[in-house]
Amino acid sequence: MSTPIDRLHRDRRGIVTSVEFALSAPLFLLMAILTWDFGMIGAAKLQLVATTRTAAWMEARHGLCVAPQVDQQAVARKTEWAPPTCDRRPWSGAAEEWRAMDAAGGQSLTGTVARARAPDEVTATRSVTVRFHAALGFAPYTMTDRSTTMEGRTYTVADEAIARGYDPVLHDRLSAHGAFMDLFPNVFPRSRR
């Protein structure tokens, strides 16, 4: 009759399990490295989108094509950022857009604004290059993002195309519907005629 100790010495399964682990350990290590690197790509992509939109907004509002950012250390060690570039061009479809708004609303509120200088479309472009772990042997991966926004524009009587200003035009239109002016008596300054 065999004792538990004799059965333990005859069991070779423990050795096989150790060999299986030793053979599969590099595969697990490779999966861990790939997971880390693809996580860095995802984090860099999110930061790229945010900073490109910021650059477009800063150029449209302040005339500065900059994208301030604070990098996570893990992302900073694996990325190289190109400075943003910005492009301005006049909005070519402005007059048609104003007319379409008037047609949809059944009013003529934007006639003078349609003749004024159109706002600019501002496009910012930025790219980032991500380096993979050296053990993988992959080439660096470059991502590019582009974001377009509209220049902030205030229409005033300082623009030659706007003879009266927008507030007096709206005041006149709404005055035809007296109830609006009774409900909101202080919305507009006194009409300048």
Steps between C-alpha positions, in 0.01 A plus 500: 500500500637844401507796733418859405873577498564228241222637280647851526840382374342322206291807389677666207220751426663776709808499277290522185306795645823684578625447146166620356523818707861560394402463133191725527657776716650687199157503334344656812782754516444590133127545563574727798737717293250524213219592740715775654607641162147502356382671818763769439375541142145547631610759757709686239204502258269654762760765583555566127129564441472728805808708418409534131155633592661734751740633234211568259300675771798710615571608141134583435451700821843649572711466183746263671561155352607331822400181677599502865520152645618317808630154410469192713855377560430159349363660183775764484773234498349326198384794285636784291259788436508729197389860564153580366454685172197720436335617179240776458274544200183703456179304542385472141142393575413774749250695288316181399484388862348831613242485221412140590450603864268783393304269271462240774381760750274687259660833597760733356728540802840433347492717186758752617715236668518305174665801337759539776841334508457128555678329789805289423512123514802406712659157456769366733712195417729313736682165508663275756742210452480209744796265553441134582703293746837408346436128554208512254707638212209706364559825312376821668132575437391854402146630552367829358188688602322798343237720663302787345312771685343834415653833590308682771348805334293784646299704252480870587435828324880536467469267198416713193258237369280527809326834484294481818644217706336174589324607820286770330400254225392240755325770706297610197406143407397408854315829548257383232409229751430728796459215747869413469608851591253510791638172638864605462505881523873539578651258251610766252638846558289783363474472124737736317339636186 
